[in-house]
XYZ file of C-alpha atoms in Angstrom:
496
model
C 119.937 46.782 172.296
C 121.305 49.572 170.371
C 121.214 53.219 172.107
C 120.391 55.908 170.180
C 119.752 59.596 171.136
C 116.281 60.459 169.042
C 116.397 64.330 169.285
C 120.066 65.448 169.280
C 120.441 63.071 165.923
C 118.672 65.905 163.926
C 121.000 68.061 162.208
C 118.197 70.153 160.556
C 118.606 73.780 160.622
C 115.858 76.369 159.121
C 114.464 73.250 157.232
C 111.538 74.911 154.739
C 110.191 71.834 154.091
C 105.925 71.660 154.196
C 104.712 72.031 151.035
C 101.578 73.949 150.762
C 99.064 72.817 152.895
C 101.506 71.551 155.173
C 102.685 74.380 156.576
C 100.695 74.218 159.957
C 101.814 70.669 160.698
C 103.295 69.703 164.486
C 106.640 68.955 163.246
C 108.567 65.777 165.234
C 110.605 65.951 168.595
C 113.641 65.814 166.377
C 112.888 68.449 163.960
C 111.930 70.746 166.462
C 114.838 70.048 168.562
C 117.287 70.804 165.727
C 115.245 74.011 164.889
C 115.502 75.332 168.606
C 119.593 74.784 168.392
C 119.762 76.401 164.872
C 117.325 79.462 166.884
C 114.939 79.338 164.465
C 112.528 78.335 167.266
C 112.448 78.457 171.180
C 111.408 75.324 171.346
C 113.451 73.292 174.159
C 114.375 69.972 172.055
C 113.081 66.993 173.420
C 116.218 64.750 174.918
C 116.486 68.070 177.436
C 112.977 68.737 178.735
C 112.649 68.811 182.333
C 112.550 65.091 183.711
C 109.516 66.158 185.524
C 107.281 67.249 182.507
C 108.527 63.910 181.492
C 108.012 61.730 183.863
C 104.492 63.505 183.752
C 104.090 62.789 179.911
C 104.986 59.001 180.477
C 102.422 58.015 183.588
C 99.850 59.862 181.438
C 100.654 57.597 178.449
C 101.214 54.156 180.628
C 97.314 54.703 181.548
C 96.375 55.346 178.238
C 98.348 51.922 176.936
C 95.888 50.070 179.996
C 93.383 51.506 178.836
C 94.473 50.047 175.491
C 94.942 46.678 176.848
C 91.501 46.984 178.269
C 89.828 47.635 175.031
C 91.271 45.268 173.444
C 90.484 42.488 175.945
C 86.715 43.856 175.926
C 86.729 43.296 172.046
C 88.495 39.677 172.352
C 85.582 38.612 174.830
C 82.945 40.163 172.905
C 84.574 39.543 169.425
C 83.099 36.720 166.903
C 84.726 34.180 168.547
C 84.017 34.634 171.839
C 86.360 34.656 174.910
C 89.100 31.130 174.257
C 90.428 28.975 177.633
C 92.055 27.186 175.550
C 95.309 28.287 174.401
C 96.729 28.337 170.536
C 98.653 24.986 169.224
C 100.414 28.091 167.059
C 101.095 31.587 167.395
C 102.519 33.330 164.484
C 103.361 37.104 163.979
C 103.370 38.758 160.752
C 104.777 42.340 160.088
C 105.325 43.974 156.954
C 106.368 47.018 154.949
C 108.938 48.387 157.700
C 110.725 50.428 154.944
C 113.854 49.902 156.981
C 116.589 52.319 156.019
C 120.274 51.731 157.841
C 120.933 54.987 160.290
C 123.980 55.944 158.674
C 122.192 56.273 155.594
C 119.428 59.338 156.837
C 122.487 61.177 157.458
C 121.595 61.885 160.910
C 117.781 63.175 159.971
C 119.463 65.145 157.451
C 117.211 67.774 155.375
C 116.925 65.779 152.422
C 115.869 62.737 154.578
C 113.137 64.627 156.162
C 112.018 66.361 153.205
C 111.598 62.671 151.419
C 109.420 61.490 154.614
C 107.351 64.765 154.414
C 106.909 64.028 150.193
C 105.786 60.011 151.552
C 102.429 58.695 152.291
C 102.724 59.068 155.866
C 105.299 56.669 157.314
C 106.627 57.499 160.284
C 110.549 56.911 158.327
C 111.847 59.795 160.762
C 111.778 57.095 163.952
C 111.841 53.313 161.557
C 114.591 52.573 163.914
C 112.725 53.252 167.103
C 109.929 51.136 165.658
C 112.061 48.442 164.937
C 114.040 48.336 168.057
C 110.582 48.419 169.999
C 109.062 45.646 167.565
C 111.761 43.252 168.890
C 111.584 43.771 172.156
C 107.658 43.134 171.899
C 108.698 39.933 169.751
C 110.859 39.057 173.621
C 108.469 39.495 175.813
C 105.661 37.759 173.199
C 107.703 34.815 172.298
C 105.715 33.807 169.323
C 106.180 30.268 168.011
C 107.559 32.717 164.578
C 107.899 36.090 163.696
C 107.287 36.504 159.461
C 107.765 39.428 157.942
C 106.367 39.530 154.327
C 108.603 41.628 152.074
C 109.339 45.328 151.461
C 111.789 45.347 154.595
C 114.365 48.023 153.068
C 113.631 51.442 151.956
C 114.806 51.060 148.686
C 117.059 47.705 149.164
C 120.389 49.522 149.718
C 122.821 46.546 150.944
C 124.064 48.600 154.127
C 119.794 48.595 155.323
C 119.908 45.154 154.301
C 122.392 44.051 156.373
C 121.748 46.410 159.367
C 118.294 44.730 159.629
C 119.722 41.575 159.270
C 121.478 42.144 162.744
C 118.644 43.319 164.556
C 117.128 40.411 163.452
C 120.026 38.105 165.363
C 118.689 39.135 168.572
C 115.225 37.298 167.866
C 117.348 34.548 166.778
C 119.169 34.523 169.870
C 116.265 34.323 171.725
C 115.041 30.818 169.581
C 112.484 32.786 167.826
C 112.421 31.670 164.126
C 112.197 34.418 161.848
C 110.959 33.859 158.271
C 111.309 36.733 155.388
C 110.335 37.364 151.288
C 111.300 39.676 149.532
C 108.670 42.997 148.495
C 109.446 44.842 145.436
C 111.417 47.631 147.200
C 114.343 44.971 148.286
C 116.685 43.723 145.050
C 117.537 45.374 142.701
C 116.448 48.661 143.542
C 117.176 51.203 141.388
C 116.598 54.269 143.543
C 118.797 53.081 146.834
C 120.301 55.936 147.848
C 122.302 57.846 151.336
C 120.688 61.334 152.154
C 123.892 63.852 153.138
C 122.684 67.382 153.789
C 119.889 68.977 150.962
C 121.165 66.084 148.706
C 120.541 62.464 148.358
C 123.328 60.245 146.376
C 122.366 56.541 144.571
C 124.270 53.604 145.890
C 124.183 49.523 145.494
C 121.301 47.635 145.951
C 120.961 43.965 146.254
C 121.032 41.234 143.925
C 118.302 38.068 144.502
C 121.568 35.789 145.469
C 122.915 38.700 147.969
C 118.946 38.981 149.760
C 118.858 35.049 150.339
C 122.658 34.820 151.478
C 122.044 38.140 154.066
C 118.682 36.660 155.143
C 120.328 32.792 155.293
C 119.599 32.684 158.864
C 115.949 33.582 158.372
C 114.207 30.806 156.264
C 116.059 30.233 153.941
C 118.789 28.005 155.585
C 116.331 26.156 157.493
C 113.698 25.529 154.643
C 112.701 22.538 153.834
C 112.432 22.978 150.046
C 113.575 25.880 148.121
C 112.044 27.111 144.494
C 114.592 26.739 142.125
C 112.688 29.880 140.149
C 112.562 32.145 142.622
C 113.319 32.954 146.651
C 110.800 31.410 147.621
C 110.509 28.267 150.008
C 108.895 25.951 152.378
C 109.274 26.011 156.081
C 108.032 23.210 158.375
C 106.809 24.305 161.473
C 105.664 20.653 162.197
C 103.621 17.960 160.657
C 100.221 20.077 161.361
C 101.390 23.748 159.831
C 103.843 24.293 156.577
C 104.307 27.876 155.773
C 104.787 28.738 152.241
C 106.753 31.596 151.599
C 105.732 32.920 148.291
C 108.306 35.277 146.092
C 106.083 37.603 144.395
C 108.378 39.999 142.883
C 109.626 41.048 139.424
C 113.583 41.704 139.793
C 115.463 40.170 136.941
C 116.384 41.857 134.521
C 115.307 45.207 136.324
C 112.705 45.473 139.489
C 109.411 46.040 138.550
C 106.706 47.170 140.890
C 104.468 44.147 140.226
C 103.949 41.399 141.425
C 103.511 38.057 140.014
C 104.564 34.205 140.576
C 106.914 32.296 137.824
C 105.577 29.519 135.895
C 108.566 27.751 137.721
C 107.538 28.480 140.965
C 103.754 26.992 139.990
C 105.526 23.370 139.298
C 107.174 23.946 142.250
C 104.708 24.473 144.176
C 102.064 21.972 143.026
C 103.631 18.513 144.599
C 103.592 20.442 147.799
C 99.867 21.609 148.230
C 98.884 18.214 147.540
C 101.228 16.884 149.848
C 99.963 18.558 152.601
C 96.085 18.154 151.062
C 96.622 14.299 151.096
C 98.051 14.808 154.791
C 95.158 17.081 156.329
C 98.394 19.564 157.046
C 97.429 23.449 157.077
C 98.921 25.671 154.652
C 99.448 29.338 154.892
C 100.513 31.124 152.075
C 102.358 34.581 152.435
C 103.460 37.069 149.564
C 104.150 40.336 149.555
C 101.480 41.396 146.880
C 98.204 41.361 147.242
C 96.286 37.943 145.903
C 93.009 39.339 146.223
C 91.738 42.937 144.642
C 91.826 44.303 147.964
C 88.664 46.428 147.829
C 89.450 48.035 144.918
C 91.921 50.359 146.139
C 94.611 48.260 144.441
C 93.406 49.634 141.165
C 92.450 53.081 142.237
C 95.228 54.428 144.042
C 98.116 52.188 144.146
C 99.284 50.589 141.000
C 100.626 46.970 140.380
C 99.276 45.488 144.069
C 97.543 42.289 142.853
C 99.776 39.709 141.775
C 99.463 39.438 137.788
C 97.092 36.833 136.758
C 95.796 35.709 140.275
C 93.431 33.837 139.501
C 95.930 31.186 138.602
C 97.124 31.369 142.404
C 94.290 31.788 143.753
C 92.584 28.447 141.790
C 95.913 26.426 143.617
C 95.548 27.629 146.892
C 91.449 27.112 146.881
C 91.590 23.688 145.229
C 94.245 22.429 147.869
C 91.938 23.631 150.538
C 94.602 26.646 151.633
C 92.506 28.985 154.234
C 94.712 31.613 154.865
C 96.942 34.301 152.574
C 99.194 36.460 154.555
C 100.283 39.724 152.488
C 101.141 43.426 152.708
C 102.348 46.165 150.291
C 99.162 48.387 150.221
C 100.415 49.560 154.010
C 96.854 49.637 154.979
C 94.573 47.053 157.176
C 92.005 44.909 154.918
C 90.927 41.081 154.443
C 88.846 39.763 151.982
C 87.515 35.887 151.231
C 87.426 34.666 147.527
C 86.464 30.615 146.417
C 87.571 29.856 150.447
C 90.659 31.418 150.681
C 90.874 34.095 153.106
C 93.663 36.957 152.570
C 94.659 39.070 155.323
C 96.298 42.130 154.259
C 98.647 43.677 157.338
C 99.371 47.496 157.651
C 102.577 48.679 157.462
C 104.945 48.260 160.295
C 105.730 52.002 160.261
C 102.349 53.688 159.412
C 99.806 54.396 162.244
C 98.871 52.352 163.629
C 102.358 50.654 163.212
C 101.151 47.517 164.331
C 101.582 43.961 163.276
C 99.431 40.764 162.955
C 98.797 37.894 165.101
C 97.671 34.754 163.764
C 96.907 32.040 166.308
C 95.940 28.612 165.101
C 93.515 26.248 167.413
C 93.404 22.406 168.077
C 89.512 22.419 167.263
C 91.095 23.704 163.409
C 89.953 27.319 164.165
C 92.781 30.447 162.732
C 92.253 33.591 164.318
C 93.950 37.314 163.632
C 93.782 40.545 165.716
C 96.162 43.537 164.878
C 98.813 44.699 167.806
C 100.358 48.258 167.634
C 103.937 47.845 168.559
C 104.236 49.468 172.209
C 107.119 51.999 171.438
C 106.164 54.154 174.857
C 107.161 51.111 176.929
C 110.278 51.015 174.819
C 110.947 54.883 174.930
C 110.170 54.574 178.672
C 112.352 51.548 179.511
C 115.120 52.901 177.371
C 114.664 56.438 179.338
C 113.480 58.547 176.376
C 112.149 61.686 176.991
C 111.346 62.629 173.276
C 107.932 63.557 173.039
C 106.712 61.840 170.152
C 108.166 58.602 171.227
C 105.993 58.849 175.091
C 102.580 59.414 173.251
C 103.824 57.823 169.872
C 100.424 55.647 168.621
C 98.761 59.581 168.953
C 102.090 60.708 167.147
C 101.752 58.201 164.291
C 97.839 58.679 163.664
C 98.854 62.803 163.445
C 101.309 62.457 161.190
C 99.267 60.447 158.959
C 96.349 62.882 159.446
C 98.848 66.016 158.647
C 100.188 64.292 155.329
C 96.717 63.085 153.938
C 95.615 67.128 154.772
C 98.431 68.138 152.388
C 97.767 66.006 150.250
C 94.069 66.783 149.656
C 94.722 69.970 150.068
C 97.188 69.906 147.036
C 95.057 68.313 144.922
C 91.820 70.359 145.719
C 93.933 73.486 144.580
C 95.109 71.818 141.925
C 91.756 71.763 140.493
C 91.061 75.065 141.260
C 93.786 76.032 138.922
C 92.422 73.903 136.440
C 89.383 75.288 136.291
C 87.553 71.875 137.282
C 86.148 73.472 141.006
C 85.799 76.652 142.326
C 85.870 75.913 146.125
C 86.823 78.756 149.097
C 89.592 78.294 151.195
C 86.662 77.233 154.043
C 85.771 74.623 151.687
C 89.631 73.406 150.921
C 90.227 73.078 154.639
C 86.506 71.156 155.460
C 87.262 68.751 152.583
C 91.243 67.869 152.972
C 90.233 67.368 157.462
C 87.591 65.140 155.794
C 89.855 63.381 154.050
C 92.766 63.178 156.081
C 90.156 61.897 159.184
C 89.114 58.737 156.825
C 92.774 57.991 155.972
C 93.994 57.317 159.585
C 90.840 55.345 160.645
C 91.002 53.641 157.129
C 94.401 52.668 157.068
C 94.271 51.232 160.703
C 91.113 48.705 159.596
C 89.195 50.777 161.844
C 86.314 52.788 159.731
C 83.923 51.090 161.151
C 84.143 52.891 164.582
C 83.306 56.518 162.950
C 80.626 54.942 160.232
C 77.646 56.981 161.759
C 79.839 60.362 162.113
C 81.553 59.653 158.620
C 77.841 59.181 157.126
C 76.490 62.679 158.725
C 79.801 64.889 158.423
C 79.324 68.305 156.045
C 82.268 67.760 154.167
C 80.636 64.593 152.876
C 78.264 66.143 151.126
C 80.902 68.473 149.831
C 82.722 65.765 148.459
C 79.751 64.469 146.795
C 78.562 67.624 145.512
C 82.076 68.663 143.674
C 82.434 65.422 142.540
C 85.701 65.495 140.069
C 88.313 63.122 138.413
C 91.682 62.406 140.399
C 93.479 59.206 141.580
C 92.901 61.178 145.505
C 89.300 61.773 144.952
C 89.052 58.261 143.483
C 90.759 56.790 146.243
C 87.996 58.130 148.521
C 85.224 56.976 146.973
C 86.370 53.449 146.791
C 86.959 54.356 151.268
C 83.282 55.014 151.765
C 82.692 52.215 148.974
C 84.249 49.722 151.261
C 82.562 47.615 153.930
C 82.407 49.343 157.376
C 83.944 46.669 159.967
C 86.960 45.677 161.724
C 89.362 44.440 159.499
C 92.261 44.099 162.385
C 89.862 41.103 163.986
C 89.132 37.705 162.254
C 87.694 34.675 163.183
C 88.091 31.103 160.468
C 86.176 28.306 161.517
C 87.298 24.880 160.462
């Protein structure tokens, strides 16, 4: 396990960073810690609070993880289907989007760093690593039958991330957990991999499709059991009962392209297979990185290029050979949807609240079930003997930093019209609005609208929102939220 020492790695002095909107925000242990040694703030940094206060912080958090665990179990008993005895033939765990970005690359938290995770969409980037060390350590004590992790695992596919994550993958592989990847559209041939130094950031090499599949040998594609001549993707065996096909949906060659699609190639390719497995009642799951399914329509309202270009085509294959389940990512938010049988599950983001990850868990009777996990970083920050404050009460952390950067965002925007001419709203009205806003993205991103349908449905600022209604790809994006069915998307239950 690699040590790391969260606070004192900021180098961030005076940092004018929050754009307007964002300048009330609860900045991170780090920053603040850097601020108090530049003395631009009292603030004692984190690493040297008093271990008291600490130890405090972290017996008040280890209750609230129980009372976590207890929720959860309440939901598994009283969830569709029903508390199991019987224990999984299969369990698989699938993360995604970790964004992973080697340390010496951020430049030790430089300013630029932090200023490009303040301009994001509300990844946590400013503690990937601590996610990613606590993910494996979860991935330990779980001991799935295998870990997958569907694409979009660099930042911008510099090599050096590349090969960093590649190492902290060896410890899962030490421990005889098989780890399977694909590529996502931010991992070869990237051409906005860059190092952050100081107020500057500086390009450097990406990754070509030979260099991802000769860094990632050791995680499917060494031990597949058929490879796509087309493309990187392959076929792994778990055994007779469950194949996993790992689908390459991305456009890298000539130049990468946000979109997703799958090569003619890789359709011939994988035809002999589905029907292999068809004629041998073996399940299939399917996993890209893009979307199959128009995920609610938020593919096409705020993100662009996240269904895989003509779909229907995939989408025909996987139904026709009986394929239940589609594993995906690269919207970073929590949503399923079923289409002609064939059930996608799209999993958040590895480092956007709720940073969690999937687990699919496959029964003898031919049942599939999913439930979302938040990787448990306080246990890591505690065993590890972290006394950063974000890290001891980080799920809280995560959902506020999300909440603060969806604020600033609709609080941009909202001004932005303003200037335009399009609204005339008061400050009062700004602020009601962007909280609005900024409440529905955390619960919305985490799968978890449904829990704060009846307050959503009689909150002011709804009727704000549609009163002024006006044209933007932010105010579309919320209208297509409180378009969307109201239930849990981080549960699911497949019968056979």
């Amino acid at each position: 396990m690699r040590k790391r020492k969260t606070a004192l790695a900021a180098a961030i002095a005076g940092l004018c960073l929050f754009a307007a909107g964002c300048q009330n925000q609860t900045k991170p242990a780090a920053v603040q810690s850097s601020e108090a040694e530049s003395g631009s703030e009292s603030t004692v940094p984190a690493e040297e609070e008093s271990t008291d206060g600490s130890e405090e912080t972290l017996e008040s958090q280890t209750d609230q993880e129980e009372s976590r665990d207890e929720t959860e179990e309440a939901e598994t008993e009283n969830g569709e289907e029903g508390e199991r005895e019987d224990e999984p033939l299969h369990e698989i765990v699938v993360a995604t989007d970790m964004h992973y970005l080697a340390e010496e690359l951020a430049g030790k938290r430089c300013q630029s760093f932090v200023q490009m995770t303040y301009g994001s969409d509300g990844r946590v980037l400013l503690y990937g690593w601590e996610v990613m060390d606590a993910f494996v350590e979860d991935m330990k004590e779980k001991r799935p039958d295998l870990v997958v992790l569907s694409g979009d695992l660099t930042l911008n596919g510099e090599r050096a991330s590349h090969e960093e994550l590649a190492s902290i993958l060896r410890e899962l592989d030490e421990e005889d957990i098989p780890v399977l990847v694909v590529p996502g559209n931010h991992d070869i041939n990237n051409p906005n991999a860059r190092r952050f130094s100081g107020t500057q950031s500086y390009l450097i090499e990406s990754v070509s499709p030979e260099e991802f599949a000769d860094i990632y040998a050791d995680f499917g594609y060494v031990a597949a059991d058929s490879r796509d001549p087309s493309s990187l993707s392959y076929l792994y065996k778990v055994d007779d009962s469950l194949w996993l096909l790992m689908l390459d949906s991305c456009q890298y060659d000539p130049a990468n392209l946000t979109g997703g699609m799958i090569q003619s190639g890789t359709y011939r390719w994988m035809e002999p297979i589905l029907y292999e497995a068809w004629e041998n009642d073996t399940e299939v799951i399917t996993v890209t990185h893009h979307n199959l399914l128009e995920q609610s329509g938020v593919s096409d309202a705020f993100y662009d290029d996240c269904t895989i270009e003509h779909n229907e085509e995939l989408l025909q294959m996987l139904s026709d050979n009986e394929v239940r389940l589609h594993l995906s990512g690269h919207l970073h938010l929590q949503h399923y949807m079923e289409e002609d049988g064939v059930t996608e599950v799209v999993t958040g983001s590895l480092v956007m609240a709720p940073c969690g990850y999937g687990v699919v868990e496959l029964y003898e009777d031919g049942s599939i079930t999913y439930h979302t996990q938040p990787v448990n970083v306080e246990k890591w920050a505690r065993e590890n003997s972290y006394k950063n404050r974000d890290l001891a009460d980080f799920f809280d952390y995560s959902e506020d930093f999300l909440r603060e950067i969806s604020y600033s965002h609709a609080v941009r925007d909202l001004e932005k019209q303003n200037r335009q001419g399009v609204l005339n709203l008061s400050e009062d009205e700004i602020q009601e609005m962007a909280r609005f806003y900024a409440k529905l993205c955390v619960y919305y991103y985490g799968g978890r609208l449904y829990e704060i349908q009846d307050e959503v449905e009689h909150d002011p600022a709804r009727e704000l929102w549609d009163r002024y209604q006006y044209a933007s790809d932010l105010s579309d994006f919320l209208q297509r939220i409180l378009e969307d069915d109201a239930k849990d998307f981080g549960r699911l239950y497949l019968e056979e």
